[in-house]
Tab-separated table of C-alpha atoms in Angstrom:
chain	number	residue	atom	x	y	z
A	563	MET	CA	59.370	189.326	41.788
A	564	GLY	CA	55.965	191.193	42.547
A	565	TYR	CA	53.933	187.566	44.017
A	566	ALA	CA	57.388	186.830	45.808
A	567	GLU	CA	57.413	190.340	47.557
A	568	ASP	CA	54.402	189.629	48.485
A	569	ILE	CA	54.490	186.775	50.621
A	570	PHE	CA	57.351	188.214	52.159
A	571	GLU	CA	55.545	191.243	52.828
A	572	GLN	CA	53.079	188.946	54.167
A	573	ALA	CA	55.194	186.829	56.207
A	574	LYS	CA	56.616	189.766	57.911
A	575	ARG	CA	53.227	191.724	58.412
A	576	THR	CA	52.033	188.818	60.661
A	577	ILE	CA	55.568	188.469	62.496
A	578	ALA	CA	55.004	192.081	63.905
A	579	GLU	CA	51.599	191.781	63.922
A	580	HIS	CA	51.193	188.806	66.849
A	581	GLU	CA	54.713	189.607	67.963
A	582	LEU	CA	56.254	186.502	66.879
A	583	ALA	CA	59.956	187.325	66.664
A	584	SER	CA	62.007	190.491	66.442
A	585	GLY	CA	65.697	191.396	64.949
A	586	ASP	CA	67.884	189.416	67.791
A	587	THR	CA	65.485	186.205	67.862
A	588	PRO	CA	67.327	183.063	67.589
A	589	VAL	CA	65.327	181.096	65.005
A	590	LEU	CA	64.571	177.533	64.424
A	591	LEU	CA	63.507	176.382	61.243
A	592	MET	CA	61.699	172.543	61.001
A	593	VAL	CA	61.909	171.466	57.707
A	594	SER	CA	60.647	168.243	56.599
A	595	GLY	CA	61.408	169.134	52.588
A	596	GLY	CA	57.972	169.891	51.484
A	597	SER	CA	56.170	172.471	49.672
A	598	ASP	CA	55.204	174.506	53.021
A	599	SER	CA	58.463	174.224	55.063
A	600	THR	CA	60.918	174.426	51.557
A	601	ALA	CA	58.978	178.202	51.502
A	602	LEU	CA	59.617	178.347	55.089
A	603	ALA	CA	63.550	178.173	54.621
A	604	TYR	CA	63.751	180.377	51.555
A	605	LEU	CA	61.552	183.277	53.429
A	606	ALA	CA	63.390	182.819	56.826
A	607	ARG	CA	66.897	183.662	54.887
A	608	ASP	CA	65.390	186.667	53.408
A	609	LEU	CA	63.703	187.873	57.141
A	610	ARG	CA	67.011	187.296	58.539
A	611	ASP	CA	68.979	189.384	55.804
A	612	ALA	CA	66.525	192.001	56.410
A	613	GLY	CA	67.134	191.988	60.141
A	614	GLU	CA	63.492	190.705	61.289
A	615	VAL	CA	64.792	187.697	62.670
A	616	GLY	CA	67.849	187.087	64.606
A	617	PRO	CA	70.338	184.169	63.902
A	618	ILE	CA	68.664	181.396	62.132
A	619	ALA	CA	69.544	177.403	61.915
A	620	MET	CA	66.946	174.294	60.323
A	621	LEU	CA	65.863	170.810	61.605
A	622	HIS	CA	64.694	168.169	59.759
A	623	VAL	CA	64.061	164.499	61.384
A	624	ASN	CA	63.804	161.679	59.344
A	625	HIS	CA	61.286	159.492	61.013
A	626	GLN	CA	62.365	156.343	59.066
A	627	LEU	CA	58.542	155.484	57.784
A	628	ARG	CA	59.089	156.130	54.335
A	629	GLY	CA	61.881	154.198	53.261
A	630	ASP	CA	64.022	155.315	50.553
A	631	ASP	CA	61.989	158.510	50.419
A	632	ALA	CA	62.532	159.316	53.314
A	633	ASP	CA	66.460	158.873	53.245
A	634	LYS	CA	65.791	161.161	49.558
A	635	ASP	CA	64.203	163.508	51.998
A	636	GLN	CA	66.965	164.323	54.385
A	637	ALA	CA	69.263	164.513	51.421
A	638	PHE	CA	66.886	167.482	49.713
A	639	VAL	CA	67.131	169.248	52.978
A	640	GLU	CA	70.795	169.183	53.137
A	641	LYS	CA	71.199	170.398	49.747
A	642	LEU	CA	68.629	173.137	51.042
A	643	ALA	CA	70.638	174.150	53.571
A	644	GLU	CA	73.727	174.216	52.279
A	645	LEU	CA	72.626	176.149	49.407
A	646	LEU	CA	71.047	178.658	52.105
A	647	ASP	CA	74.144	178.749	54.260
A	648	ILE	CA	72.205	177.795	56.889
A	649	PRO	CA	73.161	175.519	59.863
A	650	LEU	CA	70.929	172.479	59.848
A	651	PHE	CA	70.359	170.062	62.556
A	652	SER	CA	69.422	166.510	61.184
A	653	CYS	CA	68.586	163.357	63.209
A	654	GLU	CA	67.231	159.955	62.662
A	655	ILE	CA	64.224	158.594	64.151
A	656	ASP	CA	62.735	154.722	64.456
A	657	ILE	CA	59.338	155.906	64.961
A	658	ALA	CA	57.661	152.557	63.818
A	659	GLY	CA	59.838	150.850	66.448
A	660	GLU	CA	59.212	153.844	69.359
A	661	ALA	CA	55.615	153.485	68.350
A	662	ARG	CA	55.739	149.544	68.771
A	663	ARG	CA	57.829	149.995	72.144
A	664	THR	CA	55.094	152.439	73.778
A	665	GLY	CA	51.763	151.352	72.550
A	666	GLU	CA	51.143	154.752	71.450
A	667	ASN	CA	49.672	156.120	67.602
A	668	VAL	CA	52.537	156.619	64.996
A	669	GLU	CA	52.048	160.151	64.302
A	670	ALA	CA	51.482	161.205	67.682
A	671	VAL	CA	54.759	159.894	68.408
A	672	ALA	CA	56.134	161.137	65.390
A	673	ARG	CA	55.265	164.496	66.943
A	674	HIS	CA	56.584	164.268	70.434
A	675	GLU	CA	59.421	163.222	68.592
A	676	ARG	CA	59.588	166.051	66.040
A	677	TYR	CA	59.405	168.389	68.977
A	678	LEU	CA	61.792	166.942	71.278
A	679	ALA	CA	64.302	167.296	68.987
A	680	ALA	CA	63.573	170.637	68.368
A	681	ASN	CA	63.831	171.651	71.894
A	682	GLU	CA	67.260	170.216	72.124
A	683	ALA	CA	68.270	172.236	68.163
A	684	LEU	CA	66.726	174.904	69.904
A	685	GLU	CA	69.203	174.917	73.553
A	686	SER	CA	72.134	174.218	71.241
A	687	LEU	CA	71.305	177.585	68.795
A	688	CYS	CA	70.575	179.647	71.842
A	689	LEU	CA	73.270	178.740	73.217
A	690	HIS	CA	75.773	179.611	70.951
A	691	GLY	CA	74.536	182.715	69.927
A	692	ALA	CA	74.666	183.448	73.820
A	693	ALA	CA	70.999	184.148	74.067
A	694	PRO	CA	68.694	182.421	76.766
A	695	LEU	CA	66.639	180.257	75.711
A	696	SER	CA	63.072	181.876	76.471
A	697	ASP	CA	64.634	184.307	73.729
A	698	GLY	CA	64.186	181.506	71.071
A	699	ARG	CA	61.277	180.643	68.572
A	700	ILE	CA	60.739	177.250	66.817
A	701	PHE	CA	59.021	178.766	63.354
A	702	THR	CA	56.733	175.982	61.370
A	703	ALA	CA	55.153	176.039	57.959
A	704	HIS	CA	51.632	175.902	58.920
A	705	THR	CA	49.438	177.577	56.261
A	706	GLN	CA	45.663	178.486	56.303
A	707	ASP	CA	45.013	175.021	54.811
A	708	ASP	CA	46.191	173.285	57.528
A	709	ARG	CA	44.295	175.345	60.113
A	710	VAL	CA	40.858	174.910	57.873
A	711	GLU	CA	42.058	171.199	58.047
A	712	ASN	CA	42.548	171.188	61.897
A	713	PHE	CA	38.953	173.449	61.968
A	714	TYR	CA	37.370	170.248	60.490
A	715	MET	CA	38.987	167.502	62.152
A	716	ARG	CA	37.823	169.065	65.644
A	717	SER	CA	34.256	169.582	63.987
A	718	ILE	CA	34.123	166.274	63.268
A	719	VAL	CA	35.513	164.408	66.725
A	720	GLY	CA	34.697	167.302	69.151
A	721	THR	CA	36.977	169.943	70.762
A	722	GLY	CA	36.997	171.711	74.188
A	723	PRO	CA	37.231	175.699	74.667
A	724	GLY	CA	38.582	177.530	72.416
A	725	GLY	CA	39.144	174.584	70.467
A	726	PHE	CA	37.641	176.525	67.144
A	727	ARG	CA	40.562	178.513	66.865
A	728	SER	CA	42.331	175.664	65.452
A	729	MET	CA	45.491	176.907	65.555
A	730	LEU	CA	47.368	179.313	67.285
A	731	TYR	CA	50.103	181.774	66.341
A	732	ARG	CA	52.183	181.698	68.649
A	733	ASN	CA	52.158	178.701	71.377
A	734	GLY	CA	54.893	178.696	73.814
A	735	PRO	CA	58.443	178.551	71.938
A	736	ILE	CA	56.443	177.609	68.344
A	737	VAL	CA	55.225	180.177	66.002
A	738	ARG	CA	53.886	179.900	63.172
A	739	PRO	CA	54.588	182.711	60.618
A	740	LEU	CA	52.729	181.453	57.766
A	741	MET	CA	49.722	181.141	58.758
A	742	ASP	CA	47.817	183.449	56.478
A	743	ALA	CA	49.268	182.021	53.255
A	744	SER	CA	47.954	179.251	51.807
A	745	ARG	CA	49.978	176.367	50.404
A	746	ALA	CA	48.971	177.490	47.159
A	747	ASP	CA	50.182	180.668	47.498
A	748	LEU	CA	53.376	179.146	48.928
A	749	ARG	CA	54.130	176.690	45.435
A	750	ALA	CA	53.109	179.759	43.966
A	751	TYR	CA	56.223	181.556	45.338
A	752	LEU	CA	58.649	179.102	44.952
A	753	GLU	CA	57.922	178.560	41.151
A	754	GLU	CA	58.243	182.390	40.948
A	755	ARG	CA	61.481	182.138	42.854
A	756	ALA	CA	63.037	179.671	40.329
A	757	GLU	CA	61.396	181.221	37.162
A	758	SER	CA	63.328	184.592	38.713
A	759	GLY	CA	66.958	183.107	37.951
A	760	LEU	CA	67.453	183.003	42.310
A	761	PRO	CA	69.303	180.078	43.808
A	762	THR	CA	66.331	177.064	43.902
A	763	LEU	CA	66.795	173.602	45.057
A	764	ARG	CA	65.118	171.166	42.162
A	765	ASP	CA	65.305	167.308	43.575
A	766	GLU	CA	66.630	164.302	41.133
A	767	SER	CA	63.185	164.907	39.648
A	768	GLY	CA	63.609	168.660	38.727
A	769	ASP	CA	60.890	169.109	41.589
A	770	LEU	CA	60.963	172.626	43.478
A	771	TRP	CA	60.210	170.531	46.539
A	772	ARG	CA	59.279	166.855	48.228
A	773	GLU	CA	56.208	165.294	47.853
A	774	ASP	CA	55.076	163.016	50.560
A	775	ALA	CA	52.766	160.371	48.533
A	776	THR	CA	50.918	159.683	52.343
A	777	ASN	CA	48.968	162.778	51.644
A	778	ALA	CA	46.802	161.469	49.131
A	779	HIS	CA	45.951	158.419	51.232
A	780	THR	CA	42.113	159.174	52.550
A	781	ASP	CA	42.799	156.441	55.574
A	782	ARG	CA	44.345	159.090	57.264
A	783	PHE	CA	42.413	161.016	59.176
A	784	ARG	CA	43.994	164.455	57.986
A	785	ALA	CA	44.105	163.533	54.094
A	786	PHE	CA	40.374	162.059	54.651
A	787	VAL	CA	39.664	165.985	55.819
A	788	ARG	CA	41.925	167.288	53.159
A	789	HIS	CA	40.584	165.361	49.896
A	790	GLU	CA	36.863	164.482	50.846
A	791	ILE	CA	35.775	167.629	52.922
A	792	VAL	CA	38.156	170.514	52.461
A	793	ALA	CA	38.421	170.218	48.626
A	794	ARG	CA	34.453	169.788	48.530
A	795	ALA	CA	33.962	172.780	50.450
A	796	LYS	CA	36.343	174.708	48.250
A	797	LYS	CA	33.783	174.033	45.664
A	798	ARG	CA	30.968	175.571	46.730
A	799	ASN	CA	33.535	178.650	48.320
A	800	PRO	CA	36.577	179.361	46.478
A	801	GLN	CA	37.528	181.468	48.946
A	802	LEU	CA	36.721	179.348	51.912
A	803	LEU	CA	40.217	179.571	53.106
A	804	ASP	CA	40.144	183.318	53.394
A	805	THR	CA	36.959	182.924	55.078
A	806	LEU	CA	36.893	180.303	57.481
A	807	CYS	CA	40.610	181.944	59.293
A	808	ARG	CA	38.416	185.127	59.551
A	809	THR	CA	36.067	183.664	61.437
A	810	MET	CA	38.368	181.592	63.348
A	811	ASN	CA	40.208	184.746	64.130
A	812	LEU	CA	37.005	186.121	65.252
A	813	ILE	CA	36.627	183.177	67.771
A	814	ALA	CA	40.548	183.899	68.261
A	815	ASP	CA	39.918	187.728	70.021
A	816	GLU	CA	36.996	186.408	72.060
A	817	ASP	CA	38.942	183.177	73.506
A	818	ASP	CA	41.855	185.141	74.069
A	819	MET	CA	39.617	187.511	76.381
A	820	LEU	CA	37.963	184.461	77.791
A	821	ASP	CA	41.347	183.196	78.862
A	822	GLU	CA	42.118	185.865	80.317
A	823	GLN	CA	39.191	185.651	82.789
A	824	ALA	CA	39.712	182.675	83.780
A	825	ALA	CA	43.688	182.986	84.526
A	826	LYS	CA	42.118	185.803	87.004
A	827	ILE	CA	40.297	183.121	88.462
A	828	VAL	CA	42.782	180.844	88.670
A	829	GLU	CA	44.936	183.522	90.075
A	830	ARG	CA	41.838	184.313	93.244
A	831	GLN	CA	40.689	180.901	93.719
A	832	VAL	CA	43.300	178.494	93.356
A	833	ALA	CA	45.385	177.257	96.018
A	834	TRP	CA	48.279	175.164	94.850
A	835	LEU	CA	49.676	172.514	97.233
A	836	GLU	CA	53.322	172.402	97.174
A	837	THR	CA	54.667	176.043	96.781
A	838	ASP	CA	58.130	177.609	97.755
A	839	GLU	CA	59.445	181.045	97.396
A	840	ALA	CA	63.187	179.978	96.159
A	841	LEU	CA	61.871	176.851	94.487
A	842	GLY	CA	58.500	177.834	93.052
A	843	THR	CA	55.409	176.175	92.488
A	844	ASP	CA	55.439	172.392	91.935
A	845	HIS	CA	51.971	172.154	89.977
A	846	SER	CA	52.132	168.464	90.110
A	847	ALA	CA	51.609	167.972	93.529
A	848	GLY	CA	47.877	168.896	93.051
A	849	CYS	CA	45.790	171.985	94.246
A	850	VAL	CA	42.136	173.153	95.752
A	851	LEU	CA	40.124	175.186	94.411
A	852	SER	CA	37.973	177.289	96.482
A	853	PRO	CA	34.372	177.366	97.599
A	854	GLU	CA	33.920	180.361	95.629
A	855	PHE	CA	35.080	178.944	92.327
A	856	GLY	CA	31.905	177.292	91.831
A	857	CYS	CA	30.142	180.724	91.913
A	858	GLU	CA	31.768	181.485	88.607
A	859	PRO	CA	30.212	181.567	85.390
A	860	VAL	CA	30.033	178.191	83.905
A	861	PRO	CA	31.952	178.547	80.428
A	862	LEU	CA	34.826	180.303	82.717
A	863	GLN	CA	35.056	177.663	85.153
A	864	ARG	CA	35.818	174.596	82.420
A	865	ARG	CA	38.451	177.487	81.045
A	866	ALA	CA	40.194	177.858	84.596
A	867	CYS	CA	39.674	174.549	85.117
A	868	MET	CA	41.396	173.480	81.521
A	869	GLU	CA	44.440	175.581	82.510
A	870	VAL	CA	44.813	174.234	86.158
A	871	LEU	CA	44.803	170.493	85.304
A	872	GLN	CA	47.161	171.598	81.857
A	873	LEU	CA	49.725	173.077	84.304
A	874	MET	CA	48.969	169.672	86.626
A	875	LEU	CA	49.729	167.370	83.820
A	876	GLY	CA	52.545	169.210	81.544
A	877	ALA	CA	52.085	171.388	77.955
A	878	ASP	CA	52.295	168.072	76.134
A	879	ALA	CA	49.623	166.427	77.655
A	880	ARG	CA	45.902	166.122	76.303
A	881	VAL	CA	43.428	167.436	79.078
A	882	GLU	CA	40.100	165.245	78.556
A	883	THR	CA	37.279	167.410	78.014
A	884	ALA	CA	35.437	164.444	80.713
A	885	SER	CA	37.937	165.395	83.390
A	886	VAL	CA	36.871	169.005	83.501
A	887	GLU	CA	33.636	167.939	83.764
A	888	SER	CA	34.108	165.527	86.562
A	889	VAL	CA	36.240	168.281	88.578
A	890	LEU	CA	32.685	170.618	88.102
A	891	ALA	CA	30.784	168.198	89.017
A	892	GLY	CA	32.305	168.581	92.709
A	893	PHE	CA	30.319	171.806	93.137
A	894	ALA	CA	26.646	171.840	93.267
A	895	GLU	CA	24.825	175.393	93.171
A	896	GLY	CA	27.584	177.052	93.772
A	897	ALA	CA	29.202	175.054	96.749
A	898	PRO	CA	31.379	171.901	96.855
A	899	ILE	CA	29.611	168.533	97.745
A	900	GLY	CA	30.944	167.151	100.782
A	901	GLY	CA	31.708	163.519	100.220
A	902	TYR	CA	32.613	164.307	96.167
A	903	THR	CA	35.354	161.422	94.627
A	904	ASN	CA	36.192	160.678	91.248
A	905	ASN	CA	39.201	159.442	89.425
A	906	ILE	CA	40.381	161.607	86.247
A	907	GLN	CA	43.182	161.130	83.546
A	908	GLY	CA	44.269	157.548	84.861
A	909	ASP	CA	46.028	158.924	87.903
A	910	LEU	CA	44.385	162.134	89.408
A	911	ALA	CA	41.837	161.861	92.176
A	912	VAL	CA	39.594	164.679	93.094
A	913	SER	CA	37.522	164.979	96.194
A	914	ALA	CA	35.478	167.761	98.090
A	915	ASN	CA	34.623	169.327	101.224
A	916	LYS	CA	33.696	172.321	102.677
A	917	ARG	CA	36.803	173.788	102.179
A	918	GLY	CA	37.011	173.185	97.987
A	919	VAL	CA	37.344	170.751	96.011
A	920	ARG	CA	41.021	169.211	95.739
A	921	ILE	CA	42.459	168.042	92.865
A	922	GLU	CA	46.192	165.633	93.433
A	923	PRO	CA	47.707	162.744	92.470
A	924	MET	CA	46.064	159.568	93.395
A	925	ALA	CA	49.142	158.209	95.538
A	926	ALA	CA	48.893	161.524	97.608
A	927	TYR	CA	44.831	161.044	97.924
A	928	ARG	CA	45.256	157.572	99.047
A	929	ALA	CA	48.084	158.259	101.859
A	930	ARG	CA	45.723	161.100	102.991
A	931	ARG	CA	43.076	158.702	103.825
A	932	LYS	CA	45.329	156.219	104.847
A	933	LYS	CA	46.193	158.537	107.928
A	934	ALA	CA	42.744	159.081	108.689
């Protein structure tokens, strides 16, 4: 089992190099039944047995978007959890109905609901293991392929500071221990595992994983990038995944350095409007960027502003590039522009005077104006 051992060692190395987990870390596995997440389940069981991670559990979310196929995916994951003796959290969500109710994109709703379920399951896993929730991790099966696809997707639609690193190995509790492996690597691992005689699950068609037929539909953006762009780029450079991921890791190193500098600017130059020694800071109430903020290098201003808006809007919110530029437009030649106002993100007001540039909910801005 030389190849399979290589994949296992690679996962261990990725976890260690990026400090993704330790021997007592509770880990929730996101398992859809596709090749990547099925491989993740087998590898995580081995990682647990080797003492590389703590207690593990699996989560499967049935989005009810693919009829009988979705139900078969769920049944496959249930059998996989039983085979590996891993506790399973499973839920069914009418994603299409929720998308109609909210008016949001189906894929965005699916992602939101999936991670909402994951956080709830992780909380339960940590509670059962008497571990702080902050110690828990959510393992996803993102690979080099996913990272490269994200890179090209962002190249097409545009991205903000740090966007071309494409994916983080860790984003809060969410970690990606397979991001140094390709999808082909993981499929070869599954096939070698089956050939070796180790306990391995097959579906009713004899397949080692469940294939989502919608992955081939090029009218979906990611599938279009996967089949029309990445596939052609691989013909020019068969080592595209390794080459581009090395480049993205170089970008990530510089990105981390700039983020650290931007965080120091936020610490020095941003005053939050509502802070309490006992309750902490209410970021949603807004802040004031000091006049000195405008003297910082513009690239660092952008990153600092991005961090501020993310704190105000919440981790799951999308910070618009236009919003960042609108905030920075409140400064000119290193000083606030008195009388400058703007509306960003639909419900935030930006205003400037000699004391700095203020960002706050529109209701709070209007209440202040009314008093004045």
